[in-house]
mmCIF file with all atom_site columns, C-alpha atoms and ligand atoms in Angstrom:
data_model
loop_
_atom_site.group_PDB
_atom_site.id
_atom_site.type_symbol
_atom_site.label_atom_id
_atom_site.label_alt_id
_atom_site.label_comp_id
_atom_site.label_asym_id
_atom_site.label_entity_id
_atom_site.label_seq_id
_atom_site.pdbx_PDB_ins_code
_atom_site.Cartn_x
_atom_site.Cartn_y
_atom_site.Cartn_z
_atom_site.occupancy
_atom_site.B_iso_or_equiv
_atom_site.pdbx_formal_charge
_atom_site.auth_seq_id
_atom_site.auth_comp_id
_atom_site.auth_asym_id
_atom_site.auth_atom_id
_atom_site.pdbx_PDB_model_num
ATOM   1   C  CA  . UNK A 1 1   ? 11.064  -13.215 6.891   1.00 0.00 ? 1436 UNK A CA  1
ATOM   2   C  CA  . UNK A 1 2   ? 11.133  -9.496  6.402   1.00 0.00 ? 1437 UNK A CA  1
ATOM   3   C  CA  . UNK A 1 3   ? 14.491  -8.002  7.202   1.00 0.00 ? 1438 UNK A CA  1
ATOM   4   C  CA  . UNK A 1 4   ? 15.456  -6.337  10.607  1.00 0.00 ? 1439 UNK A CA  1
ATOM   5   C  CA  . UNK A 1 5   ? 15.777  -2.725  10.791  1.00 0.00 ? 1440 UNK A CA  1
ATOM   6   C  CA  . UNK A 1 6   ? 19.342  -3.000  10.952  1.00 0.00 ? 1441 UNK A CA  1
ATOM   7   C  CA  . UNK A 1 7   ? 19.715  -5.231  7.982   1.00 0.00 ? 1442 UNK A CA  1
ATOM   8   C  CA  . UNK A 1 8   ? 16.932  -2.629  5.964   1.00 0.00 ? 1443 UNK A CA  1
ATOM   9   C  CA  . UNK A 1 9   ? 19.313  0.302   7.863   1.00 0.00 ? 1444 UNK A CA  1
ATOM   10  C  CA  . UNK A 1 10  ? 22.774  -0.861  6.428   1.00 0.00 ? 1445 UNK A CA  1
ATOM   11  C  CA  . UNK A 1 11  ? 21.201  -1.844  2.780   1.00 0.00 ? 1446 UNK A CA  1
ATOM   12  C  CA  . UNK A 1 12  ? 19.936  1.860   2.884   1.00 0.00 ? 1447 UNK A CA  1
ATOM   13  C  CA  . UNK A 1 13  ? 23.153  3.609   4.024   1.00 0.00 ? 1448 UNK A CA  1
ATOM   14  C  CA  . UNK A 1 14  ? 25.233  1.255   1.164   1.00 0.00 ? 1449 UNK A CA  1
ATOM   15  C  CA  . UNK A 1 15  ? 22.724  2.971   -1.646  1.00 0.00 ? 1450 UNK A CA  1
ATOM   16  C  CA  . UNK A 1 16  ? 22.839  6.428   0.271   1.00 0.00 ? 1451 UNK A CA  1
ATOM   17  C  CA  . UNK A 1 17  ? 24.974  9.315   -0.998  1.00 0.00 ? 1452 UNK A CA  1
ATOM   18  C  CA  . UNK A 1 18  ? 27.393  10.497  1.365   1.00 0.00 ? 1453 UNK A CA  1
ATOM   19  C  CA  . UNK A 1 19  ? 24.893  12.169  3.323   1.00 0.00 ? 1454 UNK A CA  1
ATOM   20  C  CA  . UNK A 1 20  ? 23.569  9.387   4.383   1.00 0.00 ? 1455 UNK A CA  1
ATOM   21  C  CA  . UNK A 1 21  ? 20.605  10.416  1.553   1.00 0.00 ? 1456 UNK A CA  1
ATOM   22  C  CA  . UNK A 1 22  ? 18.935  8.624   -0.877  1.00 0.00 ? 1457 UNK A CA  1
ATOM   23  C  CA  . UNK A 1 23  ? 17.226  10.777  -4.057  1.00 0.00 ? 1458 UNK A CA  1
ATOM   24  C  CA  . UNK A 1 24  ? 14.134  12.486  -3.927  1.00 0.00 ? 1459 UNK A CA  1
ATOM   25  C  CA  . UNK A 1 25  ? 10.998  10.553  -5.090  1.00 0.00 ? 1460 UNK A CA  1
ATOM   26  C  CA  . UNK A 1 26  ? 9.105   11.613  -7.945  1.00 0.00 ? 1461 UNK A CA  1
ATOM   27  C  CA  . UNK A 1 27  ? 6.269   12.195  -5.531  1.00 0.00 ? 1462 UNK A CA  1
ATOM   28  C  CA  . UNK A 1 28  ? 8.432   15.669  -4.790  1.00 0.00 ? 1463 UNK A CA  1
ATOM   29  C  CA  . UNK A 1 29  ? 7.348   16.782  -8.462  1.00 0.00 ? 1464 UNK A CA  1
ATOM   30  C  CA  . UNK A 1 30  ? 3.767   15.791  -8.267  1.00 0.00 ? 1465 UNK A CA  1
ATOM   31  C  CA  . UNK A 1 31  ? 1.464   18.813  -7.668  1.00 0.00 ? 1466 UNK A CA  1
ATOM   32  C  CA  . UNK A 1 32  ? 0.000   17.952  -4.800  1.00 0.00 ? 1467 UNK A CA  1
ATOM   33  C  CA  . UNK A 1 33  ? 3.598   17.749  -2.815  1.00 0.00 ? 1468 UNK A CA  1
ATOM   34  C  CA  . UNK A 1 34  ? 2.647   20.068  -0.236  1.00 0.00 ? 1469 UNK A CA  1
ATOM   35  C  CA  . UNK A 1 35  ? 6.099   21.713  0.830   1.00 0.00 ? 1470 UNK A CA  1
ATOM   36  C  CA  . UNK A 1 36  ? 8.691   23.590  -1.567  1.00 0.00 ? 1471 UNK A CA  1
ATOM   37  C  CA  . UNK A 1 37  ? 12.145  25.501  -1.145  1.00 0.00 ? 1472 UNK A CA  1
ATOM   38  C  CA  . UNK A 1 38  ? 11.965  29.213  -1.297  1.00 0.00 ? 1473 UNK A CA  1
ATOM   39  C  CA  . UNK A 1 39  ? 14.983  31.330  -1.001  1.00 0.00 ? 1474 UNK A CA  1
ATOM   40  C  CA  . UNK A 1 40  ? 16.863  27.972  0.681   1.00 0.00 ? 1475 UNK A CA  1
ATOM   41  C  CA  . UNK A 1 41  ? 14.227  27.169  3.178   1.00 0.00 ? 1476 UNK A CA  1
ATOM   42  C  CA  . UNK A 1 42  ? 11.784  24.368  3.797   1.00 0.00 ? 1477 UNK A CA  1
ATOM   43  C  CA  . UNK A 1 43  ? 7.852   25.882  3.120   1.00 0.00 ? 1478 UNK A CA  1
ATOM   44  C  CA  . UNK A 1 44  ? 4.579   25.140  2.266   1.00 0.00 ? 1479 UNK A CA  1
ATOM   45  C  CA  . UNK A 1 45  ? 3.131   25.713  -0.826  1.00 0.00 ? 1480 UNK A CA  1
ATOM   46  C  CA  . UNK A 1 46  ? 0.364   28.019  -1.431  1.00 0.00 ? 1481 UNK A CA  1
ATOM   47  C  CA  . UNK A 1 47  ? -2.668  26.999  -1.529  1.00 0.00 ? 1482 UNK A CA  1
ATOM   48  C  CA  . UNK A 1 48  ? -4.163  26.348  -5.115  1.00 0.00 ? 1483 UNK A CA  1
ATOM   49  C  CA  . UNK A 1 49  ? -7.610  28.062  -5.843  1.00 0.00 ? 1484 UNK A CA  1
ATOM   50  C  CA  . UNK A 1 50  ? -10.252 26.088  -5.835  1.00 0.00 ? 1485 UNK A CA  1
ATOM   51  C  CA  . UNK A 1 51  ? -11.582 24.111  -8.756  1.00 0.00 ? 1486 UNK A CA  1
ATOM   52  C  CA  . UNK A 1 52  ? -13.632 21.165  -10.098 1.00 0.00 ? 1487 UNK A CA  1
ATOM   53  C  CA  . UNK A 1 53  ? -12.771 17.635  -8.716  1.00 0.00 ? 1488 UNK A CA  1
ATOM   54  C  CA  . UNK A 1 54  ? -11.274 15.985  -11.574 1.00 0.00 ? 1489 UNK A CA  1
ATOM   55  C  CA  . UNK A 1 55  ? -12.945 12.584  -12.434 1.00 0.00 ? 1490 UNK A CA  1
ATOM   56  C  CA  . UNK A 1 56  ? -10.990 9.349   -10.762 1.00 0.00 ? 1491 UNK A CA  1
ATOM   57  C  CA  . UNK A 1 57  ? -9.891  6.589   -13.087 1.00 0.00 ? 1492 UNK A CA  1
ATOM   58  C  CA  . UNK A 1 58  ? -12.909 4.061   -13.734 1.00 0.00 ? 1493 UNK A CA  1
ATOM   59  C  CA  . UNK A 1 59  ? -15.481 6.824   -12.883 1.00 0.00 ? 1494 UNK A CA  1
ATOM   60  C  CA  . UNK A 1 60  ? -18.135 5.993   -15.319 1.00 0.00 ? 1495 UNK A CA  1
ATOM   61  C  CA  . UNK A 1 61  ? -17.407 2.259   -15.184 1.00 0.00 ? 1496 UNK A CA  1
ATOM   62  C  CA  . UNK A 1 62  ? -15.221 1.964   -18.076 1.00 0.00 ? 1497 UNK A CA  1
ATOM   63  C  CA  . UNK A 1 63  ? -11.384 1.964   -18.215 1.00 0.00 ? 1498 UNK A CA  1
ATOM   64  C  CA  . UNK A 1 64  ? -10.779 0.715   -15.012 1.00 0.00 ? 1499 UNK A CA  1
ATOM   65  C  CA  . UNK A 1 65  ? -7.376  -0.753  -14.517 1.00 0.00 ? 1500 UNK A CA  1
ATOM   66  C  CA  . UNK A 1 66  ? -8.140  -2.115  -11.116 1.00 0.00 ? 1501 UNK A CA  1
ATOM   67  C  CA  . UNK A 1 67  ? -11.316 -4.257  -12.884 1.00 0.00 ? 1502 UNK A CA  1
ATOM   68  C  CA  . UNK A 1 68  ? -8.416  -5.374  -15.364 1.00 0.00 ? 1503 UNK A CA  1
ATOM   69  C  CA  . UNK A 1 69  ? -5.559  -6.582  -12.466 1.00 0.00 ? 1504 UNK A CA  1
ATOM   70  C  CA  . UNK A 1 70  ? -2.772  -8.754  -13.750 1.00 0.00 ? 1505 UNK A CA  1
ATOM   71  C  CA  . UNK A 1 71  ? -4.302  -12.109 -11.899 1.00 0.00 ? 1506 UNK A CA  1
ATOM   72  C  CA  . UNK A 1 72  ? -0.426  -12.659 -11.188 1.00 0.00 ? 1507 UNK A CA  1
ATOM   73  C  CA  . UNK A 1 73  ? -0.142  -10.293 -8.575  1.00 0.00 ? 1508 UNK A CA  1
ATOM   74  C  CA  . UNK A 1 74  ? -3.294  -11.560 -6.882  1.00 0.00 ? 1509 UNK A CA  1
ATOM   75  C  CA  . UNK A 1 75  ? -2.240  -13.599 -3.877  1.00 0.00 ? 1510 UNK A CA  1
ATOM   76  C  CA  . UNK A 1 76  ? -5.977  -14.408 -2.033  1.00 0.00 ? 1511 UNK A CA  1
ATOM   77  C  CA  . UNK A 1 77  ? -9.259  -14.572 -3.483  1.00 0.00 ? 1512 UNK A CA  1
ATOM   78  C  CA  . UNK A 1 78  ? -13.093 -15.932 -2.283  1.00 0.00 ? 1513 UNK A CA  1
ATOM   79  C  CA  . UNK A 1 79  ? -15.909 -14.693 -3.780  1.00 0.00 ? 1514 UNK A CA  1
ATOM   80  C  CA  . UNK A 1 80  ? -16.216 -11.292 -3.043  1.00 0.00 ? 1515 UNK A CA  1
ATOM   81  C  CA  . UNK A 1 81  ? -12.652 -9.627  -2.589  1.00 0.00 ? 1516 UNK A CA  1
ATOM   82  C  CA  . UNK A 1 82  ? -9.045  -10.128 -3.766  1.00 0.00 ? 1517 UNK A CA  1
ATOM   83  C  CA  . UNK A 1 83  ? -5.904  -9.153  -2.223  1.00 0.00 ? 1518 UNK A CA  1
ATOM   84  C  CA  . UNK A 1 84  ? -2.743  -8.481  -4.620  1.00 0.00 ? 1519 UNK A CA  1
ATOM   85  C  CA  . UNK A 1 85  ? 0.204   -7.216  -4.529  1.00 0.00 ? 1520 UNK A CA  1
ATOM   86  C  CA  . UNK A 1 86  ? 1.573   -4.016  -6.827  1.00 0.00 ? 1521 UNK A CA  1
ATOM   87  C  CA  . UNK A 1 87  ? 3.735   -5.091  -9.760  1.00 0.00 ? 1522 UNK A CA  1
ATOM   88  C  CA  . UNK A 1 88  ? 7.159   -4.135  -8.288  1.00 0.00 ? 1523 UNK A CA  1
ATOM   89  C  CA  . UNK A 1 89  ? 8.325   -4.120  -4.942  1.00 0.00 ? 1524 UNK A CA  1
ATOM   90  C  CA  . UNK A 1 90  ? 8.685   -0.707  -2.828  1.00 0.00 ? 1525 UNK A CA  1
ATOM   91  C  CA  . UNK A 1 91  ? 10.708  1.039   -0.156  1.00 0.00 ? 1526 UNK A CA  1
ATOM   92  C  CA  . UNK A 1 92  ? 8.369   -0.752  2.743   1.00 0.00 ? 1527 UNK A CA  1
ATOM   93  C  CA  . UNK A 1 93  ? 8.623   -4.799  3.436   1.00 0.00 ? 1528 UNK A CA  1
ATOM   94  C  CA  . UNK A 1 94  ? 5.508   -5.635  2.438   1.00 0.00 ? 1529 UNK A CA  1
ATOM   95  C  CA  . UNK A 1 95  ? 2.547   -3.692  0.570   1.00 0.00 ? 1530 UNK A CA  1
ATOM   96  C  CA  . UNK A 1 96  ? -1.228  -5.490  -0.168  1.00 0.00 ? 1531 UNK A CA  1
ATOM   97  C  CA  . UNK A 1 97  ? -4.089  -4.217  -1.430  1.00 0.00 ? 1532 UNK A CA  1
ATOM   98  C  CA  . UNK A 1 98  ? -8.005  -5.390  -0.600  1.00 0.00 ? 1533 UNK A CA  1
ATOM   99  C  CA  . UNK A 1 99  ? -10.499 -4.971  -3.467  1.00 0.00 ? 1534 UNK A CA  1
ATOM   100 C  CA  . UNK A 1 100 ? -13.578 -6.054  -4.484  1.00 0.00 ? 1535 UNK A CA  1
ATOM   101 C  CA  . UNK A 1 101 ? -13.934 -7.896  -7.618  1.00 0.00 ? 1536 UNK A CA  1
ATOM   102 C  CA  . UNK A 1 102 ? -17.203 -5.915  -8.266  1.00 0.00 ? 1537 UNK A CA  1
ATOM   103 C  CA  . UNK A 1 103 ? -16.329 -2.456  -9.586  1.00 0.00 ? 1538 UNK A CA  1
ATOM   104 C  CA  . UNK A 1 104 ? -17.640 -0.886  -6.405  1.00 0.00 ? 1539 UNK A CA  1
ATOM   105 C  CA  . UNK A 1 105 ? -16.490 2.033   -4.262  1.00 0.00 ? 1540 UNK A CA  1
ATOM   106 C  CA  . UNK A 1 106 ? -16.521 2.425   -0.166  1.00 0.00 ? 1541 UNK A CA  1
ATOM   107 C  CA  . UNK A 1 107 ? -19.917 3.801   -0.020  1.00 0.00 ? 1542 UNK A CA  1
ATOM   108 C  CA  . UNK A 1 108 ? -21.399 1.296   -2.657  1.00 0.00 ? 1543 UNK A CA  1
ATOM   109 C  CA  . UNK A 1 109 ? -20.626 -1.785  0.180   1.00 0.00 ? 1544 UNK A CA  1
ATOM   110 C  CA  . UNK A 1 110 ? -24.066 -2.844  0.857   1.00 0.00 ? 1545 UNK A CA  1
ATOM   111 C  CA  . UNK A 1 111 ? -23.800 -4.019  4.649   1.00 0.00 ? 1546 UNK A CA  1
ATOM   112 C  CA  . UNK A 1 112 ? -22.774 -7.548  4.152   1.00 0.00 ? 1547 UNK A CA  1
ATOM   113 C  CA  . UNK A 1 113 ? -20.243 -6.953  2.242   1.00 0.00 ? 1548 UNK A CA  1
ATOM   114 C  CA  . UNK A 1 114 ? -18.948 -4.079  4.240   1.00 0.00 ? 1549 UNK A CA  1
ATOM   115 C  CA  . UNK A 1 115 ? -19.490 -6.781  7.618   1.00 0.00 ? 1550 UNK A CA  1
ATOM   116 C  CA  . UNK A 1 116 ? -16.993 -8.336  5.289   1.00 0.00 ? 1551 UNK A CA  1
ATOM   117 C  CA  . UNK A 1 117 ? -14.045 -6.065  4.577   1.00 0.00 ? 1552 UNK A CA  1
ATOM   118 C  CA  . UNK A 1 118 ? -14.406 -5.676  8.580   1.00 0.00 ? 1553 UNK A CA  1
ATOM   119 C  CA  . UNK A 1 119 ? -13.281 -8.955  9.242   1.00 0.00 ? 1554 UNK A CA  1
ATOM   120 C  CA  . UNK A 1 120 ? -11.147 -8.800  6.189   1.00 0.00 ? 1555 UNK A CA  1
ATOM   121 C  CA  . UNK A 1 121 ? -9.061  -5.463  7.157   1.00 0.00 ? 1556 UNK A CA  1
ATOM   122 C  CA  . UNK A 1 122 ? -9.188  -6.973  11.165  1.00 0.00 ? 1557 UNK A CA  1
ATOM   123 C  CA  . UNK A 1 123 ? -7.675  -10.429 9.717   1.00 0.00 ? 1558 UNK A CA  1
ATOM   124 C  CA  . UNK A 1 124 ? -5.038  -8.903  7.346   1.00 0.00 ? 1559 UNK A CA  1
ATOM   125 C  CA  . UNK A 1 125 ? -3.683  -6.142  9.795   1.00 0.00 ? 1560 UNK A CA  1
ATOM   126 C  CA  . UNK A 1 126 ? -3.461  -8.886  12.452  1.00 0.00 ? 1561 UNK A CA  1
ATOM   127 C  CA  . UNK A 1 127 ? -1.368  -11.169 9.961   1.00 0.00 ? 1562 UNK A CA  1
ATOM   128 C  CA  . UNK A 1 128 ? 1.062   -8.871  8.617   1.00 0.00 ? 1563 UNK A CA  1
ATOM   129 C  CA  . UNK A 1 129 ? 1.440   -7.543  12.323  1.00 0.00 ? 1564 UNK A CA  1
ATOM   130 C  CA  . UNK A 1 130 ? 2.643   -11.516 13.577  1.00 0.00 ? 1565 UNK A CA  1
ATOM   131 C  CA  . UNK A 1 131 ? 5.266   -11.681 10.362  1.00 0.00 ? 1566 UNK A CA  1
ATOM   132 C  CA  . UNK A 1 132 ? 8.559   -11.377 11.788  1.00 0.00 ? 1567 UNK A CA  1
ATOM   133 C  CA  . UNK A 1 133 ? 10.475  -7.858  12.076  1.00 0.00 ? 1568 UNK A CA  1
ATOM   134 C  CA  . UNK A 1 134 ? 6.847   -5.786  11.272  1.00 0.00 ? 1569 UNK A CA  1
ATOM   135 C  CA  . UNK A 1 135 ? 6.625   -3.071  13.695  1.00 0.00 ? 1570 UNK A CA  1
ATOM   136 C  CA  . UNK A 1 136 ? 2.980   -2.582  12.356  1.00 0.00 ? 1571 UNK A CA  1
ATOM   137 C  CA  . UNK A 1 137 ? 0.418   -2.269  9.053   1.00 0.00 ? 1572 UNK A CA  1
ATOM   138 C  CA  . UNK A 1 138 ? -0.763  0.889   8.084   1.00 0.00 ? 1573 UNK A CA  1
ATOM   139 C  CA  . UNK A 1 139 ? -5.007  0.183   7.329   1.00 0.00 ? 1574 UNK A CA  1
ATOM   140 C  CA  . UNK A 1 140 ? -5.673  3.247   4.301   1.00 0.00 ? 1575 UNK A CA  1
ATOM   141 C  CA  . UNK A 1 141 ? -8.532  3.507   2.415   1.00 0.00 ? 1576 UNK A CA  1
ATOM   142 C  CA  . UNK A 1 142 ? -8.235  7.307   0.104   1.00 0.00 ? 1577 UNK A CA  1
ATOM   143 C  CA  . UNK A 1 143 ? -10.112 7.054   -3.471  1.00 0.00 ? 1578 UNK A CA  1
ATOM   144 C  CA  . UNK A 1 144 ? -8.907  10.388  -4.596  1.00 0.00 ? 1579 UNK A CA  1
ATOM   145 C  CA  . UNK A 1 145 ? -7.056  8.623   -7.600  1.00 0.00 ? 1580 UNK A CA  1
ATOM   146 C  CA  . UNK A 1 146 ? -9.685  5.741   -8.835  1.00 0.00 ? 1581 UNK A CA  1
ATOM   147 C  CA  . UNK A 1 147 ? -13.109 4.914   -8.423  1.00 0.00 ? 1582 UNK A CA  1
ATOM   148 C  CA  . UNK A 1 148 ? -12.759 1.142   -7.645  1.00 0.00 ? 1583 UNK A CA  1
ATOM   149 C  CA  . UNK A 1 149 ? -12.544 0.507   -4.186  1.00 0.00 ? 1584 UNK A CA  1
ATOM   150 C  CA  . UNK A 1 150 ? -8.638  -0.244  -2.361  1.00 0.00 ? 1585 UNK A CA  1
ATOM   151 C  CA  . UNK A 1 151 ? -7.472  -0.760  0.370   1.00 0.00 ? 1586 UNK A CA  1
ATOM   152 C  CA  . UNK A 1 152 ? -4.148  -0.512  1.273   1.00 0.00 ? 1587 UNK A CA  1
ATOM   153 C  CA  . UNK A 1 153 ? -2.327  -2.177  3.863   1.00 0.00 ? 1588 UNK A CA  1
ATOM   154 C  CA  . UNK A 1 154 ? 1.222   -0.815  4.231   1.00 0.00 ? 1589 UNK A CA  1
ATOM   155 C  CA  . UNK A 1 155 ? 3.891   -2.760  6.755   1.00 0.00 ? 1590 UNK A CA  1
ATOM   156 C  CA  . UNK A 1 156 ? 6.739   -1.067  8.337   1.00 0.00 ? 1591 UNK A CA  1
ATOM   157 C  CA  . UNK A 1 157 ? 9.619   -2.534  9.903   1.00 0.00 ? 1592 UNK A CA  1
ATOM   158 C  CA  . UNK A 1 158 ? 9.741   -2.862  13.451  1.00 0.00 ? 1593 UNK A CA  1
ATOM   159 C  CA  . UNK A 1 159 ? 12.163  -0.324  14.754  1.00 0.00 ? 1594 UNK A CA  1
ATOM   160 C  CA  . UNK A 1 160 ? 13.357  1.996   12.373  1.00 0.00 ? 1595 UNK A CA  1
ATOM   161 C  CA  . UNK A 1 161 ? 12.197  5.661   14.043  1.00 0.00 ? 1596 UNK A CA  1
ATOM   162 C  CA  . UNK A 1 162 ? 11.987  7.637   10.674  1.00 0.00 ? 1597 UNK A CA  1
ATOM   163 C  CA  . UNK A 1 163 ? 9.462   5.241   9.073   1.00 0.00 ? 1598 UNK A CA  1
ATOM   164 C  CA  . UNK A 1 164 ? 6.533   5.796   11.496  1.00 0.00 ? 1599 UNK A CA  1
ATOM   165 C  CA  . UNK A 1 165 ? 3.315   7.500   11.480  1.00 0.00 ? 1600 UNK A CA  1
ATOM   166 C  CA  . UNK A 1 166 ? 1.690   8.817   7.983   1.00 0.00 ? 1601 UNK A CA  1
ATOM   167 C  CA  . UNK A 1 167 ? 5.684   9.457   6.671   1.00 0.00 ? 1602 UNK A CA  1
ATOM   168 C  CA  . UNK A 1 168 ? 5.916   5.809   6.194   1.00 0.00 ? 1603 UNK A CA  1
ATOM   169 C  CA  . UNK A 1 169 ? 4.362   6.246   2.973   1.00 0.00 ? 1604 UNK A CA  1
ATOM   170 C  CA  . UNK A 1 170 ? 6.637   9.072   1.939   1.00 0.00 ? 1605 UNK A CA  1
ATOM   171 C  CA  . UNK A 1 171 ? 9.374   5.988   3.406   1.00 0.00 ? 1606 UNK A CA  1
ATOM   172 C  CA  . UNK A 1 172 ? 7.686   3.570   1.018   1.00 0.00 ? 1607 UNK A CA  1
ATOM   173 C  CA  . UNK A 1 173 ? 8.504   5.783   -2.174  1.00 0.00 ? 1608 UNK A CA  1
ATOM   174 C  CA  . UNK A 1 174 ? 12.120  6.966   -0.556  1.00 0.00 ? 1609 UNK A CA  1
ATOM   175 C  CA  . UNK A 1 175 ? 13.690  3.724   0.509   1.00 0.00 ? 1610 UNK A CA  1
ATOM   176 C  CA  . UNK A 1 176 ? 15.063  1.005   -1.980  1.00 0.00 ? 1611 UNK A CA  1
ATOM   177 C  CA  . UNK A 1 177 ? 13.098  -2.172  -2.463  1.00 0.00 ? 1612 UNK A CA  1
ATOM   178 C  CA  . UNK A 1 178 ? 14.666  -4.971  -0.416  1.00 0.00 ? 1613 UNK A CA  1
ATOM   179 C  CA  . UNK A 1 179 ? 15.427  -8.496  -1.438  1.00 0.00 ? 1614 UNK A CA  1
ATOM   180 C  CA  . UNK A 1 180 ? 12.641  -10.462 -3.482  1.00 0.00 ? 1615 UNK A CA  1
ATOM   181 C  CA  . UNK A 1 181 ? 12.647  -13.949 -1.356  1.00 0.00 ? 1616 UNK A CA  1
ATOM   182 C  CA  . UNK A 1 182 ? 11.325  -12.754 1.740   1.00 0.00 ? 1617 UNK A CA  1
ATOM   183 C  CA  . UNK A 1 183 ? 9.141   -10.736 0.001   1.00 0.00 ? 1618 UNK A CA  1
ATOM   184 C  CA  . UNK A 1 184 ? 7.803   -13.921 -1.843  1.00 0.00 ? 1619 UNK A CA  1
ATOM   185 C  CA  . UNK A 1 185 ? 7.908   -15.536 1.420   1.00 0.00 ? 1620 UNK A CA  1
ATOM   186 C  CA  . UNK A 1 186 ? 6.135   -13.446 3.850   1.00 0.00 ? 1621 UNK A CA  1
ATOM   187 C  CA  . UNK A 1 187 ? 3.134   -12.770 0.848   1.00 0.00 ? 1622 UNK A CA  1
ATOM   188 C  CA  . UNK A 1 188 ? 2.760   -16.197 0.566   1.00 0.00 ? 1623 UNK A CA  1
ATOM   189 C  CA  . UNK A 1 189 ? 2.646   -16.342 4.796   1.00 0.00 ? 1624 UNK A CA  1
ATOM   190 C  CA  . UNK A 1 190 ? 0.082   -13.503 4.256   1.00 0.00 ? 1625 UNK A CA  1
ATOM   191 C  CA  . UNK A 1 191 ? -1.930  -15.656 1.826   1.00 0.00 ? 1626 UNK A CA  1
ATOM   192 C  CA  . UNK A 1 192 ? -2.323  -18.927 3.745   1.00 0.00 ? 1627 UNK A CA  1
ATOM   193 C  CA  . UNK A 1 193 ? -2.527  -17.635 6.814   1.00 0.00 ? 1628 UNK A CA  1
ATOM   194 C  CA  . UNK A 1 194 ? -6.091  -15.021 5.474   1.00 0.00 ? 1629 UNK A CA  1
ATOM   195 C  CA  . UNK A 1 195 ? -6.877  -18.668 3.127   1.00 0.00 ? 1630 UNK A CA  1
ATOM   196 C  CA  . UNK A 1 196 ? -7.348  -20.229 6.641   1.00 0.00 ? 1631 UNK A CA  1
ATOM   197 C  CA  . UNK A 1 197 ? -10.267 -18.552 7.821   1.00 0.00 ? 1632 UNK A CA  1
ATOM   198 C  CA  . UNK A 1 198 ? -11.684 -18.470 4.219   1.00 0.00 ? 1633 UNK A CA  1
ATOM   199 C  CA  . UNK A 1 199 ? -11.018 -18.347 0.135   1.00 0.00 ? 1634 UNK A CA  1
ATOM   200 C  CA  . UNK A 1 200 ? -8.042  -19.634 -1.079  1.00 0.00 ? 1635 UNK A CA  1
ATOM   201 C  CA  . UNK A 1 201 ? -4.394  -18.298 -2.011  1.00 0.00 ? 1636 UNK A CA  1
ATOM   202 C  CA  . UNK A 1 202 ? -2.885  -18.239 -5.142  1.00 0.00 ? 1637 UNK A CA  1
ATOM   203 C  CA  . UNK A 1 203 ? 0.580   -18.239 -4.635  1.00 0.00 ? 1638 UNK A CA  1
ATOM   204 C  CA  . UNK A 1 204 ? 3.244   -21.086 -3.390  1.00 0.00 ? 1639 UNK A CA  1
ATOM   205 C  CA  . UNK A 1 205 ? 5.747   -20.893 -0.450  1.00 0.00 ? 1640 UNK A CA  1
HETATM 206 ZN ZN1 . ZN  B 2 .   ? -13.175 -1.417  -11.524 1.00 0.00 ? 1432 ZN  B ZN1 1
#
């Protein structure tokens, strides 16, 4: 089971500086961060001049790391569609990603197979929403950074007022992982539970 907010609360405050703060992210440095400190204060950047899209990882069908996943971090499969987990854990209890196996992106879904990440994204959100001490799962499909279809599917603990909203992926970059077992544990609940509609997992209790 995931851990309360006050067990994720007093973890974070024991890694915390005196503030109460933990470090900045490296998502501060990227260029799209959209706020900066000027003369002391808080403000937004300026807008960058417009300019060619840049092409997304596994554009032209080659080089696609998402084609290549480590089939260790994949903890459901069927025919269609895998759902994995990244390679380390991050600030948020639990983090999954839908994909299909086919290098295909949103708008390539012919219908059935976009009647199918439906009931895939319905099923999934509805499981990691029953895990214990998930207040809910953040459903976000973006595409700006590779070509092959993911979907995320982001859970926050229940009760923690700062990690709420769209923040809660700023949260899952900010916060310290938390322990590994109920990670294991509530992926493999995750995996079973999607199996038993359909597919099968791949990972153990
Ligand atoms: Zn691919």
């Amino acid at each position: 089971m995931a851990e309360s907010a006050d067990q994720v609360h007093a973890r974070v405050m024991a890694a915390a500086d005196e503030h109460g703060r933990m470090p900045l992210p490296s998502v501060a440095e990227w260029d799209i961060f959209p706020w900066e400190v000027v003369d002391g204060a808080l403000a937004t950047k300026r807008l960058a001049d417009p300019a060619p899209e840049k092409p997304r990882e596994g554009e032209d069908g080659t080089d696609c790391r998402i084609c290549a996943t480590d089939p260790a971090g994949v903890i459901w499969t069927n025919e269609r569609w895998r759902l994995k987990h990244l390679a380390e854990r991050s600030g948020l209890p639990l983090v999954v990603i839908l994909e299909p196996l086919e290098h295909l992106d949103f708008d390539d879904l012919d219908d059935t197979m976009a009647a199918e990440y439906g009931v895939l994204a319905v099923r999934i959100a509805r499981i990691i929403e029953g895990l214990p001490n998930i207040g809910r799962c953040h459903v976000q499909r973006i595409g700006d950074g590779a070509r092959h279809l993911h979907i995320w599917f982001m859970a926050r603990t229940r009760g923690l007022p700062s990690v709420l909203g769209s923040f809660a992926v700023d949260w899952d970059d900010i916060l310290p992982p938390g322990p590994e077992e109920p990670w294991r544990e509530d992926l493999a609940a995750v995996a079973q539970q999607l199996a038993s509609y359909d597919g099968r997992a791949t990972v153990d209790a």
